[in-house]
Coordinates of C-alpha atoms and ligand atoms in Angstrom, one line a residue:
Chain C
X880 CA -168.3 -185.2 219.2
X881 CA -170.4 -186.1 216.5
X882 CA -172.8 -184.1 214.5
X883 CA -176.6 -184.4 214.7
X884 CA -178.6 -185.9 211.9
X885 CA -179.7 -183.8 208.9
X886 CA -181.0 -184.2 205.7
X887 CA -178.6 -183.5 202.8
X888 CA -178.8 -182.1 199.3
X889 CA -176.7 -181.7 196.5
X890 CA -178.1 -179.5 194.0
X891 CA -176.2 -178.9 190.9
X892 CA -177.7 -175.5 189.7
X893 CA -177.6 -172.2 191.4
X894 CA -181.6 -172.3 190.6
X895 CA -182.0 -175.5 192.7
X896 CA -180.1 -174.5 195.5
X897 CA -181.9 -171.4 195.9
X898 CA -185.2 -173.3 195.5
X899 CA -184.1 -175.8 198.4
X900 CA -183.2 -172.6 200.5
X901 CA -186.7 -171.1 200.1
X902 CA -188.5 -174.6 201.1
X903 CA -186.1 -175.2 204.2
X904 CA -186.3 -171.6 205.5
X905 CA -185.1 -171.5 209.1
X906 CA -184.4 -175.3 209.0
X907 CA -181.7 -175.1 206.4
X908 CA -178.0 -174.2 205.8
X909 CA -175.5 -173.9 203.5
X910 CA -172.1 -175.8 203.4
X911 CA -169.5 -175.0 201.3
X912 CA -166.1 -175.4 202.5
X913 CA -167.2 -176.1 206.1
X914 CA -163.9 -175.3 207.8
X915 CA -166.2 -173.2 210.4
X916 CA -169.4 -175.1 209.7
X917 CA -168.6 -178.8 210.5
X918 CA -166.6 -177.9 213.8
X919 CA -169.4 -176.2 215.4
X920 CA -171.8 -178.9 214.2
X921 CA -169.3 -181.7 215.3
X922 CA -169.4 -179.6 219.2
X923 CA -173.3 -179.6 218.1
X924 CA -173.3 -175.7 218.9
X925 CA -175.2 -176.0 215.5
X926 CA -177.7 -178.5 214.6
X927 CA -179.5 -177.5 211.3
X928 CA -182.2 -179.9 210.1
X929 CA -181.1 -179.8 206.6
X930 CA -178.0 -179.1 204.9
X931 CA -177.7 -177.8 201.3
X932 CA -173.9 -178.6 199.7
X933 CA -172.9 -176.2 197.2
X934 CA -169.6 -177.7 196.2
X935 CA -171.0 -178.7 192.9
X936 CA -172.1 -174.9 191.8
X937 CA -169.0 -174.9 189.7
X938 CA -170.5 -171.6 188.2
X939 CA -169.5 -170.0 191.9
X940 CA -166.1 -171.0 191.5
X941 CA -164.2 -168.0 189.4
X942 CA -161.5 -165.2 189.6
X943 CA -162.4 -162.6 187.3
X944 CA -161.3 -158.8 186.4
X945 CA -164.1 -157.0 184.8
X946 CA -164.2 -153.1 184.4
X947 CA -161.5 -152.4 187.2
X948 CA -163.5 -154.9 189.4
X949 CA -162.0 -158.2 190.8
X950 CA -165.1 -160.7 190.9
X951 CA -164.6 -163.5 193.0
X952 CA -167.4 -166.3 193.2
X953 CA -168.1 -167.7 196.7
X954 CA -167.4 -170.9 196.0
X955 CA -163.7 -170.0 195.1
X956 CA -161.0 -171.9 197.8
X957 CA -159.3 -169.7 199.8
X958 CA -156.0 -171.4 198.2
X959 CA -157.1 -170.2 195.0
X960 CA -157.3 -166.8 195.8
X961 CA -153.9 -166.9 197.5
X962 CA -152.2 -168.3 194.6
X963 CA -153.9 -165.7 192.2
X964 CA -151.8 -163.7 189.9
X965 CA -154.6 -161.6 189.0
X966 CA -155.3 -161.1 192.9
X967 CA -152.0 -160.6 193.6
X968 CA -151.6 -157.7 191.0
X969 CA -154.9 -155.8 191.5
X970 CA -155.8 -156.5 195.3
X971 CA -152.4 -157.1 196.9
X972 CA -154.2 -156.5 200.4
X973 CA -156.0 -159.8 199.7
X974 CA -153.2 -161.7 198.9
X975 CA -151.3 -160.8 201.8
X976 CA -154.3 -161.3 204.1
X977 CA -155.2 -164.8 203.0
X978 CA -152.3 -166.8 204.1
X979 CA -153.0 -165.6 207.8
X980 CA -156.2 -167.5 207.7
X981 CA -155.6 -171.2 209.2
X982 CA -153.8 -173.6 207.4
X983 CA -152.7 -174.5 204.1
X984 CA -154.8 -177.8 205.0
X985 CA -158.1 -175.6 206.0
X986 CA -157.4 -173.1 203.0
X987 CA -157.3 -175.8 200.5
X988 CA -161.1 -176.4 201.5
X989 CA -162.4 -173.1 202.7
X990 CA -164.2 -170.9 200.6
X991 CA -164.1 -167.3 199.9
X992 CA -167.5 -166.4 200.5
X993 CA -168.0 -168.9 203.7
X994 CA -165.6 -166.7 205.2
X995 CA -167.7 -163.5 204.4
X996 CA -171.0 -165.1 205.8
X997 CA -169.8 -166.8 208.8
X998 CA -168.4 -163.3 209.9
X999 CA -166.0 -163.7 212.4
X1000 CA -164.9 -160.0 213.5
X1001 CA -161.4 -161.1 213.7
X1002 CA -161.4 -163.0 210.4
X1003 CA -159.5 -161.7 207.8
X1004 CA -161.4 -161.8 204.4
X1005 CA -164.0 -159.4 205.9
X1006 CA -161.7 -157.4 207.3
X1007 CA -159.3 -156.6 204.2
X1008 CA -162.7 -156.2 202.2
X1009 CA -163.4 -153.5 204.6
X1010 CA -160.3 -151.7 203.6
X1011 CA -160.3 -152.1 200.1
X1012 CA -164.1 -151.6 199.8
X1013 CA -166.6 -153.7 197.7
X1014 CA -169.9 -155.0 197.6
X1015 CA -171.3 -158.6 198.0
X1016 CA -173.9 -159.9 195.5
X1017 CA -177.1 -162.0 197.2
X1018 CA -179.7 -163.8 195.7
X1019 CA -182.6 -166.0 196.7
X1020 CA -185.3 -167.7 195.0
X1021 CA -187.2 -164.3 193.4
X1022 CA -184.7 -161.5 193.7
X1023 CA -181.0 -160.5 194.1
X1024 CA -179.6 -157.8 195.6
X1025 CA -176.4 -156.1 196.2
X1026 CA -174.9 -154.8 199.4
X1027 CA -172.0 -152.7 200.0
X1028 CA -169.4 -154.5 202.5
X1029 CA -170.1 -151.5 205.1
X1030 CA -173.4 -152.7 205.4
X1031 CA -172.9 -156.4 205.4
X1032 CA -171.6 -157.1 208.9
X1033 CA -174.5 -156.5 211.5
X1034 CA -173.1 -158.5 214.6
X1035 CA -170.8 -161.3 215.9
X1036 CA -171.1 -164.1 213.5
X1037 CA -174.1 -162.3 211.9
X1038 CA -174.7 -160.8 208.2
X1039 CA -177.3 -158.9 206.4
X1040 CA -178.0 -162.5 204.8
X1041 CA -181.6 -163.5 205.2
X1042 CA -182.1 -167.6 205.8
X1043 CA -183.4 -168.1 202.5
X1044 CA -180.5 -166.0 200.7
X1045 CA -177.0 -167.2 199.3
X1046 CA -174.2 -165.1 198.8
X1047 CA -173.4 -165.8 195.2
X1048 CA -170.4 -163.3 194.5
X1049 CA -168.1 -160.4 195.8
X1050 CA -167.0 -157.2 193.8
X1051 CA -164.0 -155.6 194.9
X1052 CA -162.7 -152.2 193.2
X1053 CA -159.4 -151.9 191.8
X1054 CA -157.5 -149.1 193.2
X1055 CA -155.4 -147.1 190.6
X1056 CA -152.6 -145.2 191.1
X1057 CA -149.9 -144.9 193.9
X1058 CA -151.4 -147.7 195.7
X1059 CA -149.9 -149.2 199.1
X1060 CA -151.5 -151.8 201.5
X1061 CA -150.7 -153.8 204.4
X1062 CA -152.0 -156.5 206.6
X1063 CA -151.0 -157.5 210.0
X1064 CA -151.9 -159.2 212.9
X1065 CA -151.2 -160.6 216.4
X1066 CA -152.3 -164.0 217.4
X1067 CA -151.1 -166.3 219.8
X1068 CA -149.9 -169.3 217.8
X1069 CA -149.6 -169.0 214.3
X1070 CA -152.9 -170.0 212.4
X1071 CA -155.0 -169.4 215.3
X1072 CA -157.6 -166.2 215.5
X1073 CA -156.3 -163.0 215.6
X1074 CA -156.4 -161.2 218.8
X1075 CA -156.6 -158.2 216.6
X1076 CA -155.6 -157.5 213.1
X1077 CA -155.2 -154.5 211.0
X1078 CA -155.7 -153.9 207.2
X1079 CA -155.2 -150.8 205.3
X1080 CA -155.1 -149.8 201.4
X1081 CA -154.0 -146.0 200.7
X1082 CA -153.3 -144.0 198.0
X1083 CA -150.9 -141.3 197.4
X1084 CA -150.6 -138.2 195.0
X1085 CA -147.5 -136.9 193.5
X1086 CA -146.1 -135.3 196.3
X1087 CA -146.6 -138.1 198.5
X1088 CA -149.4 -136.9 200.1
X1089 CA -152.5 -139.1 201.2
X1090 CA -155.2 -138.7 198.7
X1091 CA -157.7 -141.8 199.9
X1092 CA -157.3 -144.4 202.6
X1093 CA -159.4 -146.8 204.7
X1094 CA -158.0 -148.3 207.7
X1095 CA -159.8 -151.4 209.3
X1096 CA -159.6 -153.1 212.5
X1097 CA -160.8 -156.8 213.4
X1098 CA -160.8 -158.6 216.7
X1099 CA -161.6 -154.9 218.5
X1100 CA -165.8 -154.9 218.0
X1101 CA -168.4 -157.4 217.1
X1102 CA -167.9 -156.6 213.4
X1103 CA -164.5 -155.3 211.3
X1104 CA -164.3 -151.8 212.0
X1105 CA -163.7 -149.3 209.5
X1106 CA -162.2 -146.3 211.6
X1107 CA -163.9 -143.2 209.2
X1108 CA -162.5 -140.7 211.5
X1109 CA -159.0 -141.8 210.9
X1110 CA -159.7 -142.1 207.1
X1111 CA -160.7 -138.1 207.3
X1112 CA -158.2 -136.7 209.3
X1113 CA -155.2 -138.4 207.4
X1114 CA -156.6 -137.3 203.7
X1115 CA -154.0 -134.7 202.5
X1116 CA -151.7 -135.3 204.7
X1117 CA -148.1 -136.8 204.6
X1118 CA -147.4 -139.8 207.3
X1119 CA -145.2 -138.6 210.1
X1120 CA -144.8 -139.6 213.5
X1121 CA -146.8 -136.9 215.0
X1122 CA -149.6 -137.8 212.7
X1123 CA -149.4 -141.6 213.5
X1124 CA -149.4 -140.5 217.3
X1125 CA -152.6 -138.5 216.7
X1126 CA -154.5 -141.4 214.7
X1127 CA -153.1 -143.8 217.8
X1128 CA -155.3 -141.6 220.2
X1129 CA -158.1 -141.8 217.8
X1130 CA -158.1 -145.6 217.6
X1131 CA -157.4 -145.8 221.2
X1132 CA -160.7 -144.0 222.0
X1133 CA -162.8 -145.4 219.4
X1134 CA -162.3 -149.1 219.8
X1135 CA -163.9 -150.8 223.1
X1136 CA -162.8 -154.6 222.8
X1137 CA -164.4 -157.0 224.8
X1138 CA -161.7 -159.1 227.2
X1139 CA -161.7 -163.0 227.2
X1140 CA -159.7 -165.9 227.9
X1141 CA -156.9 -164.9 225.1
X1142 CA -156.5 -161.0 226.0
X1143 CA -157.8 -158.3 227.9
X1144 CA -159.5 -155.5 226.8
X1145 CA -157.0 -153.1 227.3
X1146 CA -154.0 -155.6 225.7
X1147 CA -156.3 -155.6 222.6
X1148 CA -156.8 -151.9 222.5
X1149 CA -153.2 -151.6 223.1
X1150 CA -152.5 -153.9 220.0
X1151 CA -155.0 -152.0 217.9
X1152 CA -153.1 -148.7 218.2
X1153 CA -149.6 -150.5 217.7
X1154 CA -150.7 -152.3 214.8
X1155 CA -152.7 -149.2 213.2
X1156 CA -149.1 -147.6 213.2
X1157 CA -147.3 -150.4 211.5
X1158 CA -150.0 -150.9 209.0
X1159 CA -150.1 -147.4 207.8
X1160 CA -146.7 -147.0 208.0
X1161 CA -146.0 -150.1 205.8
X1162 CA -148.7 -149.3 203.4
X1163 CA -147.4 -145.7 203.1
X1164 CA -143.6 -146.9 202.1
X1165 CA -145.1 -149.4 199.7
X1166 CA -147.0 -146.5 198.3
X1167 CA -143.8 -144.1 198.0
X1168 CA -141.9 -146.8 196.4
X1169 CA -144.5 -147.4 193.5
X1170 CA -144.2 -144.6 190.9
Chain P
X333 CA -182.2 -188.5 207.0
X334 CA -181.9 -191.7 205.0
X335 CA -178.9 -193.1 203.8
X336 CA -177.2 -192.2 201.1
X337 CA -175.2 -194.4 198.6
X338 CA -171.8 -192.8 197.2
X339 CA -169.3 -194.3 194.9
X340 CA -165.5 -193.1 195.5
X341 CA -162.2 -193.7 195.3
X342 CA -159.7 -194.7 198.1
X343 CA -156.3 -195.2 197.0
X344 CA -157.4 -196.6 193.7
X345 CA -159.8 -198.6 194.6
X346 CA -163.7 -198.0 194.0
X347 CA -165.7 -198.0 197.2
X348 CA -169.5 -197.8 197.2
X349 CA -171.0 -198.0 200.4
X350 CA -174.3 -196.6 201.9
X351 CA -173.7 -193.5 204.6
X352 CA -175.7 -191.7 206.7
X353 CA -175.6 -187.6 206.0
X354 CA -173.6 -187.1 209.2
X355 CA -170.9 -189.8 208.9
X356 CA -167.7 -187.6 209.0
X357 CA -165.4 -188.6 206.0
X358 CA -162.6 -189.6 208.9
X359 CA -165.1 -192.0 210.3
X360 CA -165.9 -193.4 207.4
X361 CA -162.4 -194.2 206.2
X362 CA -161.5 -195.8 209.4
X363 CA -164.9 -197.5 210.4
X364 CA -166.6 -198.0 206.9
X365 CA -163.1 -199.0 204.9
X366 CA -161.1 -200.2 207.9
X367 CA -158.3 -198.1 207.0
X368 CA -156.8 -196.8 210.6
X369 CA -153.8 -195.3 209.1
X370 CA -156.1 -192.1 209.0
X371 CA -156.1 -190.7 212.7
X372 CA -158.7 -188.8 214.7
X373 CA -157.4 -186.5 217.1
X374 CA -159.8 -183.3 217.8
X375 CA -162.4 -183.8 215.4
X376 CA -162.6 -180.2 215.0
X377 CA -160.0 -178.9 212.2
X378 CA -157.1 -178.0 215.0
X379 CA -155.0 -181.1 215.2
X380 CA -154.3 -182.2 211.6
X381 CA -153.7 -185.9 212.5
X382 CA -156.8 -186.8 210.3
X383 CA -155.5 -185.0 207.0
X384 CA -155.7 -187.0 203.8
X385 CA -155.6 -185.8 200.1
X386 CA -159.2 -185.2 198.5
X387 CA -159.0 -184.5 194.7
X388 CA -155.5 -183.4 195.0
X389 CA -155.7 -181.2 197.9
X390 CA -154.8 -182.1 201.4
X391 CA -157.6 -181.5 203.7
X392 CA -159.1 -182.3 207.3
X393 CA -161.3 -185.2 206.5
X394 CA -163.0 -184.5 210.3
X395 CA -164.4 -181.5 208.5
X396 CA -166.2 -183.2 205.6
X397 CA -169.2 -185.4 205.3
X398 CA -168.3 -188.5 203.9
X399 CA -171.1 -187.9 201.6
X400 CA -169.5 -185.1 200.5
X401 CA -167.0 -187.2 198.9
X402 CA -169.0 -189.2 196.8
X403 CA -167.5 -189.0 193.1
X404 CA -164.1 -187.9 194.6
X405 CA -160.7 -189.2 194.5
X406 CA -159.2 -189.9 198.1
X407 CA -155.2 -190.9 199.0
X408 CA -154.9 -192.1 202.7
X409 CA -151.6 -192.9 204.2
X410 CA -152.2 -196.6 203.2
X411 CA -151.6 -195.6 199.7
X412 CA -148.1 -194.1 200.4
X413 CA -146.4 -197.8 200.7
X414 CA -145.3 -199.1 197.1
X415 CA -145.8 -203.5 197.2
X416 CA -145.5 -203.2 201.0
X417 CA -142.4 -201.5 201.4
X418 CA -142.2 -197.7 202.7
X419 CA -142.3 -195.0 200.2
X420 CA -139.1 -192.7 200.3
X421 CA -141.1 -189.9 202.4
X422 CA -142.1 -192.5 205.2
X423 CA -138.5 -194.0 204.8
X424 CA -137.0 -190.9 205.8
X425 CA -139.5 -190.0 208.4
X426 CA -138.1 -193.3 210.2
X427 CA -134.6 -192.4 209.4
X428 CA -134.4 -188.9 210.7
X429 CA -136.6 -189.5 213.9
X430 CA -139.6 -187.9 212.2
X431 CA -141.9 -189.9 214.3
X432 CA -142.0 -191.1 217.8
X433 CA -145.7 -192.4 218.9
X434 CA -146.6 -191.5 215.5
X435 CA -150.2 -190.6 216.3
X436 CA -149.7 -187.2 213.7
X437 CA -147.8 -188.9 211.4
X438 CA -150.3 -190.0 208.8
X439 CA -151.6 -186.5 208.7
X440 CA -148.3 -184.8 208.1
X441 CA -147.5 -187.3 205.7
X442 CA -150.3 -186.9 203.5
X443 CA -150.0 -182.8 203.6
X444 CA -146.2 -183.1 203.0
X445 CA -146.9 -185.5 199.8
X446 CA -149.6 -182.9 198.6
X447 CA -147.0 -180.1 199.4
X448 CA -144.3 -181.5 197.5
X449 CA -146.3 -182.3 194.5
X450 CA -147.0 -178.7 194.2
X451 CA -143.7 -177.3 195.7
X452 CA -140.7 -179.4 194.7
X453 CA -138.3 -176.8 196.1
X454 CA -139.6 -175.3 199.1
X455 CA -138.1 -173.3 201.6
X456 CA -137.7 -174.1 205.0
X457 CA -139.9 -171.5 206.1
X458 CA -142.7 -172.8 204.0
X459 CA -142.3 -176.3 205.0
X460 CA -142.7 -175.0 208.5
X461 CA -145.8 -172.6 207.4
X462 CA -147.4 -176.0 206.0
X463 CA -146.4 -178.1 209.0
X464 CA -147.8 -175.4 211.3
X465 CA -151.3 -177.2 210.3
X466 CA -150.3 -180.1 212.3
X467 CA -149.8 -180.7 215.8
X468 CA -146.9 -183.3 217.2
X469 CA -146.9 -183.7 220.9
X470 CA -143.4 -185.8 220.5
X471 CA -140.8 -185.0 218.3
X472 CA -140.2 -181.0 218.6
X473 CA -140.9 -181.2 214.6
X474 CA -137.3 -181.2 214.2
X475 CA -136.9 -184.3 212.5
X476 CA -140.3 -183.9 210.7
X477 CA -138.6 -181.0 208.6
X478 CA -135.5 -182.7 208.3
X479 CA -137.2 -186.1 206.8
X480 CA -139.2 -183.7 204.4
X481 CA -136.1 -182.1 203.4
X482 CA -134.0 -184.9 202.7
X483 CA -136.7 -186.3 200.4
X484 CA -136.9 -183.1 198.4
X485 CA -132.8 -183.6 197.9
X486 CA -133.5 -186.7 197.0
X487 CA -136.1 -186.0 194.5
X488 CA -133.8 -183.4 193.0
X489 CA -131.0 -186.2 192.6
X490 CA -133.7 -188.4 190.6
X491 CA -134.7 -185.5 188.2
X492 CA -131.3 -184.4 187.3
Ligands
LIG399 S1 -158.9 -184.9 213.7 FE1 -159.0 -183.3 212.1 S2 -157.9 -182.0 212.9 FE2 -157.9 -183.0 214.2
LIG400 S1 -145.0 -188.4 216.9 FE1 -146.2 -188.3 218.4 S2 -147.6 -186.7 218.1 FE2 -146.2 -186.5 216.7

């Protein structure tokens, strides 16, 4: 299990990284933490001709609070996000989700942006971003653009990113008011990929009615799924068993997961309804307790 | 595809070598530097036996290329002993039956060393969470946990 040969470049500025990316086109690949890329290279499922190592682009390693937005640089290690007090306070959902990623030892190296561009449909960072809303900043040699998270994921392991582009940072809006969040997942073993994961963030008015909610499910479709219909019918409601049952019915017919070695389609669909109820109830209870 | 010159520190010693870009850090440590304490189990980041400390963080050396370690500081299990004597954590692994075949041990020792330096008083739950990144097919983890907890207690005593 050794990777195929490749050329290696280690730029020290974002500009030079983008030029290298531009020159190498389809043959080049960015390496950051390498926690997903190196395993697939070791198994020769991927054999890029050229690797561009962005681990020395320190400008892309940051967590900032700016105008009610959390900004996270693509190179920020997952363990740093996990330990960040700022993120815990302003985006608790993310703090809750990150410890589910792999293990301490892989989070020490794995990066925030790396998880997004890898775009595994059951991965935690894409899913929590879907639930909190937000956007990613993408740069190429000649231009830069911002893409809403809803438009970023295209299909399995595929995003809107072109081969000559680099994801540079992520913007997450800070929700104000009586906020509750919850992230839950079921996996066979601790640290394994989730069979199904669910993330939700909601906001209550002063009568405990839901004023805004975003529920997203992972592992049930080719991309993290924002369940729009649920988000619409819950607006203006209080959580009750009846409402949760109704939501579970919607989720049941909205998802069509694939069967694989680890779980059947039926079992995944069942998990999706159970986790939906759990995350909504937990987020609701948490929001109610916050004044 | 040429050979890259790297200069890095392993257990305090400076190493200057030429490496092919595709050489994994784990292979470089074992074959290039002759430090065979670092074990290689799965080569895709699952088993944890190859864990070393890179610039103060425990990481999988099978998921890094040696060329990426240029300029960095690496610590391997060989760095844990002092003057040929086992270090305190190692001693406790021996005493508490923290190892049997020993294949997983170097990785766990490095993870635990890094973890304890950042979390001097971890809970059992936190330690189990940290250990979940390592597969041990022999011990059932109980002795490993005991050995680490004994070290935590000893560290507390030396501080107070
Ligand atoms: S050999 Fe690196 S994690 Fe198994
Ligand atoms: S002691 Fe044999 S694998 Fe852990």
